[in-house]
Every structure is written in structure tokens, then in C-alpha cells.
Coordinates of C-alpha atoms and ligand atoms in Angstrom, one line a residue:
M817 CA 11.2 -38.2 11.0
S818 CA 8.7 -39.9 8.6
E819 CA 7.8 -43.5 9.3
T820 CA 6.7 -44.2 5.8
V821 CA 9.2 -45.7 3.4
N822 CA 8.6 -44.7 -0.2
R823 CA 10.5 -47.5 -2.0
G824 CA 11.9 -46.2 -5.2
L825 CA 10.7 -42.7 -4.2
E826 CA 7.5 -43.6 -5.9
G827 CA 5.0 -40.7 -5.9
I828 CA 7.4 -38.3 -4.1
T829 CA 7.7 -34.8 -5.5
V830 CA 11.3 -33.8 -5.2
A831 CA 11.5 -30.7 -7.4
E832 CA 9.6 -27.9 -9.2
T833 CA 10.4 -27.9 -12.9
R834 CA 9.4 -25.9 -16.0
L835 CA 11.0 -28.5 -18.3
S836 CA 8.4 -31.3 -18.8
D837 CA 5.2 -32.5 -17.2
I838 CA 3.8 -36.0 -17.2
D839 CA 0.2 -37.0 -16.6
G840 CA 0.5 -40.7 -16.0
E841 CA -3.2 -41.3 -15.7
S842 CA -4.3 -39.7 -18.9
G843 CA -1.1 -40.4 -20.8
A844 CA -0.1 -36.8 -21.6
L845 CA 3.5 -35.4 -21.9
T846 CA 4.3 -31.7 -22.2
I847 CA 7.8 -30.6 -23.0
G848 CA 8.6 -26.9 -22.5
G849 CA 4.9 -26.2 -22.6
F850 CA 4.3 -28.1 -25.9
P851 CA 2.4 -31.4 -26.2
V852 CA 5.1 -33.9 -27.1
V853 CA 3.7 -34.6 -30.5
E854 CA 3.9 -31.0 -31.5
L855 CA 7.5 -30.6 -30.5
A856 CA 8.6 -34.0 -31.9
T857 CA 7.2 -33.5 -35.3
N858 CA 8.0 -29.8 -35.8
A859 CA 11.2 -28.9 -34.0
T860 CA 14.8 -29.4 -35.0
Y861 CA 16.7 -31.0 -32.1
E862 CA 18.5 -27.7 -31.6
E863 CA 15.2 -25.9 -31.1
S864 CA 14.3 -28.4 -28.5
V865 CA 17.5 -27.9 -26.7
F866 CA 17.1 -24.1 -26.9
L867 CA 13.6 -24.4 -25.5
L868 CA 14.8 -26.4 -22.5
F869 CA 17.7 -24.1 -21.8
E870 CA 15.8 -20.8 -22.3
D871 CA 12.2 -21.7 -21.7
R872 CA 11.1 -20.2 -25.0
L873 CA 11.5 -20.9 -28.7
P874 CA 14.4 -19.1 -30.5
T875 CA 13.9 -16.5 -33.2
A876 CA 15.4 -17.5 -36.6
A877 CA 18.6 -15.5 -35.8
E878 CA 18.9 -17.0 -32.4
L879 CA 18.4 -20.5 -33.7
A880 CA 21.1 -20.0 -36.4
G881 CA 23.5 -18.7 -33.7
F882 CA 22.7 -21.5 -31.3
R883 CA 23.0 -24.2 -34.0
A884 CA 26.4 -22.8 -35.0
D885 CA 27.6 -22.6 -31.4
L886 CA 26.6 -26.2 -30.7
A887 CA 28.3 -27.3 -34.0
S888 CA 31.5 -25.5 -33.0
R889 CA 31.8 -27.5 -29.8
R890 CA 31.6 -31.0 -31.3
E891 CA 35.3 -31.9 -31.4
I892 CA 36.9 -34.2 -28.9
P893 CA 40.5 -34.3 -27.9
E894 CA 42.9 -37.0 -29.1
E895 CA 43.1 -38.4 -25.6
V896 CA 39.4 -39.1 -25.6
R897 CA 39.8 -40.8 -29.0
A898 CA 42.5 -43.0 -27.4
V899 CA 40.1 -44.0 -24.6
L900 CA 37.4 -44.9 -27.2
R901 CA 39.8 -46.8 -29.4
R902 CA 40.8 -48.9 -26.4
A903 CA 37.2 -49.4 -25.3
A904 CA 36.3 -50.6 -28.8
A905 CA 39.3 -52.9 -29.0
E906 CA 38.2 -54.4 -25.7
D907 CA 34.6 -54.8 -27.0
R908 CA 33.3 -52.7 -24.2
P909 CA 29.5 -51.9 -24.5
A910 CA 28.7 -48.5 -26.0
M911 CA 27.4 -47.1 -22.8
D912 CA 30.6 -47.9 -21.0
A913 CA 32.6 -46.3 -23.7
L914 CA 30.3 -43.2 -23.5
R915 CA 30.9 -43.0 -19.7
M916 CA 34.6 -43.2 -20.2
G917 CA 34.7 -40.8 -23.1
L918 CA 32.4 -38.2 -21.5
A919 CA 34.3 -38.2 -18.2
A920 CA 37.5 -37.3 -20.1
S921 CA 36.0 -34.9 -22.6
T922 CA 36.6 -31.8 -20.5
L923 CA 40.4 -32.2 -21.1
G924 CA 41.6 -29.1 -22.8
T925 CA 38.5 -27.0 -21.9
A926 CA 38.2 -24.7 -19.0
E927 CA 35.5 -26.3 -16.9
S928 CA 32.8 -23.7 -16.0
A929 CA 29.5 -23.8 -14.3
S930 CA 27.7 -21.9 -17.1
E931 CA 25.3 -22.8 -19.8
E932 CA 28.3 -22.9 -22.2
A933 CA 29.6 -25.9 -20.4
A934 CA 26.1 -27.5 -20.7
R935 CA 26.1 -26.8 -24.5
R936 CA 29.5 -28.4 -24.8
V937 CA 28.3 -31.6 -23.0
V938 CA 25.3 -31.8 -25.4
A939 CA 27.5 -31.2 -28.4
V940 CA 30.2 -33.9 -27.7
V941 CA 28.0 -36.9 -26.9
P942 CA 27.2 -37.7 -30.6
T943 CA 30.9 -37.4 -31.4
I944 CA 31.9 -39.7 -28.6
V945 CA 29.3 -42.3 -29.6
A946 CA 30.2 -42.2 -33.3
T947 CA 33.9 -42.3 -32.7
Y948 CA 33.6 -45.3 -30.6
W949 CA 31.4 -47.0 -33.2
R950 CA 33.8 -46.3 -36.0
Y951 CA 36.7 -47.9 -34.1
R952 CA 34.4 -50.8 -33.1
R953 CA 33.8 -51.4 -36.8
G954 CA 37.6 -51.2 -37.6
N955 CA 37.2 -47.7 -39.3
E956 CA 38.8 -44.4 -38.6
P957 CA 36.5 -41.8 -37.0
V958 CA 34.7 -39.3 -39.3
P959 CA 35.3 -35.7 -38.0
P960 CA 32.1 -33.7 -37.3
R961 CA 30.8 -31.3 -40.0
E962 CA 29.7 -27.9 -38.8
D963 CA 27.4 -27.3 -41.8
L964 CA 25.2 -30.3 -40.7
G965 CA 22.5 -30.1 -38.1
H966 CA 22.9 -32.1 -34.9
A967 CA 20.9 -35.1 -36.0
A968 CA 22.3 -35.2 -39.5
N969 CA 25.8 -34.8 -38.3
Y970 CA 25.4 -37.8 -35.9
L971 CA 24.3 -40.0 -38.7
Y972 CA 27.1 -38.7 -40.9
M973 CA 29.7 -39.4 -38.3
L974 CA 28.4 -42.9 -37.9
T975 CA 28.5 -43.8 -41.5
G976 CA 30.7 -41.3 -43.3
T977 CA 28.0 -40.6 -45.8
E978 CA 25.4 -37.8 -45.8
P979 CA 22.1 -39.3 -44.6
D980 CA 18.9 -39.0 -46.5
E981 CA 16.2 -36.6 -45.4
A982 CA 13.8 -39.3 -44.2
A983 CA 16.4 -40.8 -41.8
V984 CA 17.3 -37.4 -40.4
R985 CA 13.6 -36.6 -39.8
G986 CA 13.0 -40.0 -38.2
L987 CA 16.0 -39.5 -35.9
E988 CA 15.1 -35.9 -35.1
T989 CA 11.6 -36.9 -34.2
Y990 CA 13.1 -39.5 -31.8
L991 CA 15.6 -37.1 -30.3
N992 CA 12.8 -34.5 -29.6
T993 CA 10.5 -37.1 -28.2
V994 CA 12.8 -38.4 -25.5
V995 CA 14.7 -35.1 -24.7
D996 CA 13.1 -34.7 -21.3
H997 CA 10.8 -36.7 -19.1
G998 CA 10.3 -35.5 -15.6
V999 CA 12.5 -36.6 -12.8
N1000 CA 13.3 -40.1 -14.2
A1001 CA 16.2 -42.1 -12.7
S1002 CA 19.0 -40.6 -14.7
T1003 CA 17.7 -37.0 -14.5
F1004 CA 17.3 -37.4 -10.7
T1005 CA 20.9 -38.7 -10.6
A1006 CA 22.1 -35.6 -12.5
R1007 CA 20.2 -33.3 -10.2
T1008 CA 21.5 -35.1 -7.1
V1009 CA 25.1 -34.6 -8.3
V1010 CA 24.8 -30.9 -9.0
S1011 CA 22.8 -30.4 -5.8
T1012 CA 26.2 -30.9 -4.0
Q1013 CA 27.5 -28.0 -6.1
S1014 CA 29.5 -30.5 -8.2
D1015 CA 30.0 -29.9 -11.9
L1016 CA 28.0 -30.6 -15.1
I1017 CA 30.3 -33.3 -16.6
S1018 CA 30.2 -35.2 -13.3
A1019 CA 26.4 -35.0 -13.4
A1020 CA 26.3 -36.2 -17.0
T1021 CA 28.7 -39.0 -16.4
A1022 CA 26.7 -40.3 -13.4
A1023 CA 23.5 -40.0 -15.4
V1024 CA 24.9 -42.2 -18.2
G1025 CA 25.5 -44.9 -15.5
S1026 CA 21.9 -44.6 -14.4
L1027 CA 20.5 -44.7 -18.0
K1028 CA 22.4 -47.8 -18.8
G1029 CA 20.3 -50.2 -16.8
P1030 CA 17.6 -52.3 -18.6
L1031 CA 14.8 -50.9 -16.3
H1032 CA 15.6 -47.4 -17.7
G1033 CA 17.4 -46.9 -21.0
G1034 CA 18.7 -50.3 -21.7
A1035 CA 15.4 -51.8 -23.0
P1036 CA 15.3 -51.0 -26.7
G1037 CA 18.1 -53.4 -27.7
P1038 CA 16.3 -56.4 -26.0
V1039 CA 13.0 -55.1 -27.6
L1040 CA 14.6 -55.3 -31.1
D1041 CA 15.9 -58.8 -30.3
M1042 CA 12.4 -59.8 -29.3
L1043 CA 10.8 -58.2 -32.4
R1044 CA 13.2 -59.8 -34.8
T1045 CA 12.6 -63.2 -33.2
V1046 CA 8.8 -62.8 -33.4
H1047 CA 9.1 -61.5 -37.0
E1048 CA 11.1 -64.6 -37.9
R1049 CA 8.9 -67.1 -36.0
G1050 CA 5.7 -65.5 -37.0
D1051 CA 3.7 -66.6 -33.9
P1052 CA 3.4 -63.6 -31.5
D1053 CA 0.8 -65.3 -29.3
A1054 CA 3.0 -68.3 -28.6
Y1055 CA 6.0 -66.0 -27.9
V1056 CA 4.1 -63.8 -25.5
R1057 CA 2.6 -66.9 -23.7
E1058 CA 6.0 -68.5 -23.3
K1059 CA 7.6 -65.4 -21.9
L1060 CA 4.9 -64.6 -19.4
D1061 CA 4.5 -68.3 -18.3
A1062 CA 8.2 -68.3 -17.6
G1063 CA 7.6 -65.3 -15.3
E1064 CA 9.7 -63.0 -17.6
R1065 CA 8.9 -59.4 -18.5
L1066 CA 8.0 -58.2 -21.9
M1067 CA 10.5 -55.5 -22.8
G1068 CA 8.9 -52.3 -24.0
F1069 CA 5.8 -52.6 -21.8
G1070 CA 4.9 -51.2 -18.4
H1071 CA 6.0 -47.9 -16.9
R1072 CA 6.5 -46.5 -13.4
V1073 CA 4.3 -43.4 -14.1
Y1074 CA 2.0 -44.2 -17.1
R1075 CA -1.1 -46.2 -16.5
V1076 CA -2.1 -46.0 -20.1
R1077 CA -0.1 -46.2 -23.4
D1078 CA 3.0 -44.0 -23.1
P1079 CA 2.2 -40.9 -25.3
R1080 CA 5.7 -41.1 -26.8
A1081 CA 4.8 -44.6 -28.2
A1082 CA 2.2 -42.9 -30.4
V1083 CA 4.6 -40.3 -31.7
L1084 CA 7.3 -42.8 -32.4
S1085 CA 4.9 -45.3 -33.9
S1086 CA 3.7 -42.7 -36.4
A1087 CA 7.2 -41.7 -37.2
A1088 CA 8.2 -45.3 -37.8
D1089 CA 5.1 -45.8 -39.9
R1090 CA 6.2 -42.9 -42.2
L1091 CA 9.7 -44.2 -42.4
Y1092 CA 8.8 -47.8 -43.3
Q1093 CA 6.1 -46.8 -45.8
G1094 CA 7.0 -47.9 -49.3
R1095 CA 9.7 -50.3 -48.0
D1096 CA 9.5 -53.8 -49.3
D1097 CA 9.5 -55.3 -45.8
D1098 CA 6.7 -56.5 -43.5
F1099 CA 8.8 -56.0 -40.3
F1100 CA 6.8 -53.0 -39.2
E1101 CA 3.5 -54.8 -39.7
A1102 CA 4.8 -57.6 -37.5
V1103 CA 5.7 -55.0 -34.9
R1104 CA 2.2 -53.5 -34.8
A1105 CA 0.6 -57.0 -34.6
F1106 CA 2.9 -57.9 -31.8
E1107 CA 1.9 -54.8 -29.8
T1108 CA -1.8 -55.8 -29.9
V1109 CA -1.1 -59.3 -28.9
A1110 CA 1.2 -58.3 -26.0
V1111 CA -1.1 -55.6 -24.6
D1112 CA -4.1 -58.0 -24.6
A1113 CA -2.0 -60.7 -22.9
L1114 CA -0.7 -58.4 -20.3
A1115 CA -4.3 -57.1 -19.6
A1116 CA -5.6 -60.7 -19.4
R1117 CA -3.1 -61.4 -16.6
G1118 CA -4.9 -58.8 -14.4
G1119 CA -3.0 -57.4 -11.5
D1120 CA -3.6 -53.9 -10.0
R1121 CA -1.3 -52.2 -12.4
R1122 CA -2.3 -51.8 -16.1
L1123 CA 0.6 -52.5 -18.4
D1124 CA 0.7 -50.8 -21.7
T1125 CA 3.3 -50.0 -24.4
N1126 CA 6.2 -47.8 -23.3
V1127 CA 8.6 -45.6 -25.3
E1128 CA 11.2 -48.3 -25.8
F1129 CA 8.9 -50.5 -27.9
Y1130 CA 8.6 -48.1 -30.9
T1131 CA 12.1 -46.7 -30.2
A1132 CA 13.5 -50.0 -31.3
A1133 CA 11.4 -50.1 -34.5
L1134 CA 12.1 -46.5 -35.4
L1135 CA 15.9 -46.5 -34.7
E1136 CA 16.2 -49.8 -36.7
G1137 CA 14.4 -48.1 -39.6
V1138 CA 16.7 -45.0 -39.3
G1139 CA 19.7 -47.4 -39.5
I1140 CA 21.1 -47.0 -36.0
P1141 CA 22.9 -50.2 -35.0
M1142 CA 21.2 -52.0 -32.1
E1143 CA 24.4 -51.7 -30.0
L1144 CA 23.9 -47.9 -30.1
F1145 CA 20.2 -47.7 -29.1
T1146 CA 20.9 -46.7 -25.5
T1147 CA 23.7 -44.3 -26.4
T1148 CA 21.4 -42.7 -28.9
F1149 CA 18.9 -42.2 -26.1
A1150 CA 21.7 -40.4 -24.3
V1151 CA 22.5 -38.3 -27.4
S1152 CA 19.0 -36.8 -26.8
R1153 CA 18.5 -37.0 -23.1
V1154 CA 21.8 -35.3 -22.3
A1155 CA 20.0 -32.0 -23.1
G1156 CA 17.3 -32.8 -20.5
W1157 CA 20.0 -33.7 -17.9
M1158 CA 21.8 -30.4 -18.5
A1159 CA 18.6 -28.3 -18.4
H1160 CA 17.6 -30.0 -15.1
C1161 CA 21.1 -29.3 -13.7
L1162 CA 20.9 -25.6 -14.6
E1163 CA 17.4 -25.5 -13.1
Q1164 CA 18.6 -27.3 -9.9
R1165 CA 21.5 -24.8 -9.7
A1166 CA 19.3 -21.8 -10.0
D1167 CA 17.3 -22.8 -6.9
N1168 CA 19.5 -25.3 -5.2
R1169 CA 18.8 -27.4 -2.1
L1170 CA 21.1 -30.4 -1.4
I1171 CA 19.2 -33.6 -2.2
R1172 CA 19.5 -35.7 0.8
P1173 CA 16.6 -38.1 1.6
V1174 CA 16.6 -40.3 4.8
S1175 CA 16.4 -44.0 5.4
R1176 CA 14.8 -46.1 8.1
Y1177 CA 17.3 -48.3 9.9
V1178 CA 16.3 -51.9 10.0
G1179 CA 19.7 -53.5 11.0
E1180 CA 21.0 -54.9 14.2
T1181 CA 21.5 -52.8 17.3
D1182 CA 23.5 -53.2 20.5
R1183 CA 26.0 -55.7 19.1
T1184 CA 29.0 -56.6 21.3
W1185 CA 32.4 -56.6 19.6
T1186 CA 34.1 -60.0 19.3
P1187 CA 37.9 -60.0 18.6
V1188 CA 38.7 -61.6 15.2
D1189 CA 40.4 -64.7 16.7
E1190 CA 37.3 -65.5 18.8
R1191 CA 34.7 -65.4 15.9
Ligands
COA1261 N1 6.0 -57.6 -18.5 C1 5.4 -58.4 -17.7 N2 5.1 -58.0 -16.4 C2 5.4 -56.8 -16.0 C3 6.0 -55.9 -16.9 C4 6.4 -56.3 -18.2 N3 7.0 -55.5 -19.0 N4 6.2 -54.8 -16.3 C5 5.7 -54.9 -15.0 N5 5.2 -56.1 -14.9 C6 4.5 -56.7 -13.7 C7 5.5 -57.0 -12.6 O1 6.0 -58.3 -12.7 C8 4.7 -56.8 -11.4 O2 3.9 -57.9 -11.2 P1 3.6 -58.4 -9.7 O3 2.9 -57.3 -9.0 O4 2.8 -59.6 -9.9 O5 5.0 -58.7 -9.1 C9 3.8 -55.6 -11.8 O6 3.7 -55.7 -13.2 C10 4.3 -54.2 -11.3 O7 5.7 -54.1 -11.8 P2 6.7 -53.2 -11.1 O8 8.1 -53.8 -11.2 O9 6.3 -52.9 -9.7 O10 6.6 -51.9 -11.9 P3 7.7 -50.7 -11.9 O11 6.9 -49.5 -11.8 O12 8.7 -50.9 -10.8 O13 8.4 -51.0 -13.2 C11 9.2 -51.0 -15.4 C12 8.3 -50.3 -14.4 C13 9.3 -50.1 -16.7 C14 10.6 -51.1 -14.8 C15 8.6 -52.4 -15.7 O14 7.3 -52.2 -16.3 C16 9.5 -53.2 -16.6 O15 10.4 -53.9 -16.2 N6 9.3 -53.2 -18.0 C17 10.1 -53.9 -18.9 C18 11.4 -53.1 -19.2 C19 11.1 -51.9 -20.0 O16 10.4 -51.9 -21.0 N7 11.8 -50.8 -19.6 C20 11.8 -49.5 -20.3 C21 11.0 -48.5 -19.5 S1 10.7 -47.0 -20.3

């Protein structure tokens, strides 16, 4: 048995995958064989999902069929709406509501192990998030519309009005950018669940729990808080100094794998730039200025690990520009990443080996039992 303990499984290769490839040293990300920028800026979300599930781009006819199929699976049963209504009434965070709604969303459907079940999971996540949000705002849910694409329909269900083209494109760029990213914590969680021959909805529900934490998907909300504060105060240097002197982390910086700027930050920053152009608002300028100050300050601190901008930094700016409420940033990440989770689950299933690492025991040995009244 190995004597080395790889804390956090850092640097351990646990699977072969055709879905995405990360080069952390040079800052390159390939999804389904495409550089992330190419997929993010050209694809519809449905094309990205098809690419992950089928390992190729769809023809026009296949895309139309796939899009219609996903759209036909968007409805959730009344019992799930009841759970979401209750979660909203109790002010539960959106990720908790998603976990509850997703777990119950197979009611009324025959659970199967197939790609159809994976499509259903991808299709219902936006409906669950939007339904929860409508209740949270004291409104009735807006039923999904089959004639709208995945991204447009999500925005439509949130607001009840048809979104403009720029917002849809901004959101779609985001959804494509974060759809898959190697064996990150939530994806590993999903693969671990199906490696026991468990089902896809269990895998997706567990992955939601993993994504929720601030070290994974929970960062963009705090990033936006930080950006708003800095924008209002107008002194990014002082803010960064205060945080770092207090031993706090700057949200939106640093990454387990990337040693340079996260390539997704570049894609999302360009998309945000396009979105904010022409708006009478200097928020995005403040965001860019803050990035420079923060990266310089983190570099000046030294340390063996270079800290640069990660995906969450520009996610916050872009989603804010698209009009996604901050409370839904992490659930919107899930709206995208659920396709990556499902594709990894299908891949794991196709060549399964139970995921079961080992630990090194460092506890007591040879204890002698003392009866309770003698302790
Ligand atoms: N701000 C300030 N310091 C940071 C930092 C940040 N955002 N991220 C890492 N560091 C420092 C750590 O304090 C640590 O310093 P030390 O060696 O003096 O203790 C060093 O860099 C290494 O950090 P470590 O926690 O080992 O890195 P990791 O690979 O486990 O963590 C993250 C990666 C993403 C969890 C981490 O960078 C982080 O917490 N970032 C902020 C949260 C965030 O943006 N999350 C979204 C990720 S996409």
C-alpha cells in the first residue's frame, strides 16, 4: 500500500476522459477537442451538450432534434414545485433548493440508466432554479417555452419576458465556457456516485452539494460583493491591502490547477466587455482596474504558488451584466455544469471501475475498553 498521502488528491490521475483537457502550466482548456474560446463564442448551449454526449458536433437536423428533445423534458411535477415553494418561503439558499428539487424531479418519470435520463437532468435544472426564484420573489412560476433555446428559456422563466439577444449571447457564452472542466470536485463526486452503479439523479444531486462550497462554485457571489464594494469606495489598492493584511483570500483568484490566468477568465472578460459596451456605467472599468491591482498585490506577496485570476472573477461581472441575480450565480453555474456531470457519468459507466481510494491510519491503536461508569 502506498505510503504517500496525496492530500486533496492533488496531481493524481483518476480517469481517462475525452471531455475536456486542462493545461494548468500554459493556461489552456480544450472542451470536446475545441479550444474553450472557440466553443464559447460559436456554440449554442445545446451544441455543447451534444458535443459532450456524442463526442462530435451535430448536423443541423440532429441539432434541431436534440434541441426539441431537451425542450420537451423541461417540465417539473407539481410535487417539485411544492418543495421549491416551501424552500423559498423558508428563505433557503438557491443551491439548497436546487438540491431538494433535483432529488425529487424524477417523480413521475421512469428512472433509466440511459442518455435520455441524462438529457432530462440537464433539461430540468433551469426550470427548478427559475421556479424557486419566482416563488422567492413572491411570483408564480413561468412555464418553460419549447420554442426558446436553453439559455433564452432560462432567462424567460426567471423574468417572464423574452430576453434580448445580447443577454442570451452573454449567458450562452458563460454556459459553454464552464460546461466541463476536468475532474473538478463536483465532477469527481458525480463519477464516484455512478462508479457504485448508482443512478444519474443521485450523482447530480451529490454534485450540487459539492459545487455549493465557496472553494468551488460558491465564489462568484462573494466576488460580486467585493466588486460592488470596490466600485463604490473607489480605492482598490486599499481594499486589497486590507484583505490580504487580515489574512483573507481574495475571491476570484487562485486555482488548484492553473498556474497562470485561467483561460476562461479571458473568454468571460471579452464577453462581459461586449455586454457592457455602450452602457452608461463605469462598473466594468472598475472591475478591470481591480483585477490588475489584485494580481500585482498577490504576486508581490511571493509564495511558491502564483495566484492569478480564476473563472469566478469575470463570471460575477458577466452574470451581473446579463441580469442574473447574485443569489443565483452558483445555481446558474450548475445550469451549465450539469451537462459535464452527466457526460462524465456516462463515460464512467461505459468503462467503470469502482472509485475507492485508500487512507493512511494515524489514529490510536491497542486501546483497552473502559466500561462507561468507569470513564
Ligand atoms: N487570495 C489570497 N491568497 C490565496 C488565494 C487567494 N484567492 N488563493 C490561495 N492563496 C494562498 C493561500 O493562502 C496559500 O498561502 P500559504 O501557502 O501561505 O498558506 C497559497 O496561496 C496556496 O493556497 P492553497 O489553499 O493551497 O491553494 P488550493 O489549490 O488549495 O486552492 C483555491 C485553490 C481556488 C481554493 C484558492 O485559490 C482560493 O481559496 N481562492 C479563492 C476562492 C475562489 O476564487 N474560488 C473559486 C475557484 S474557481
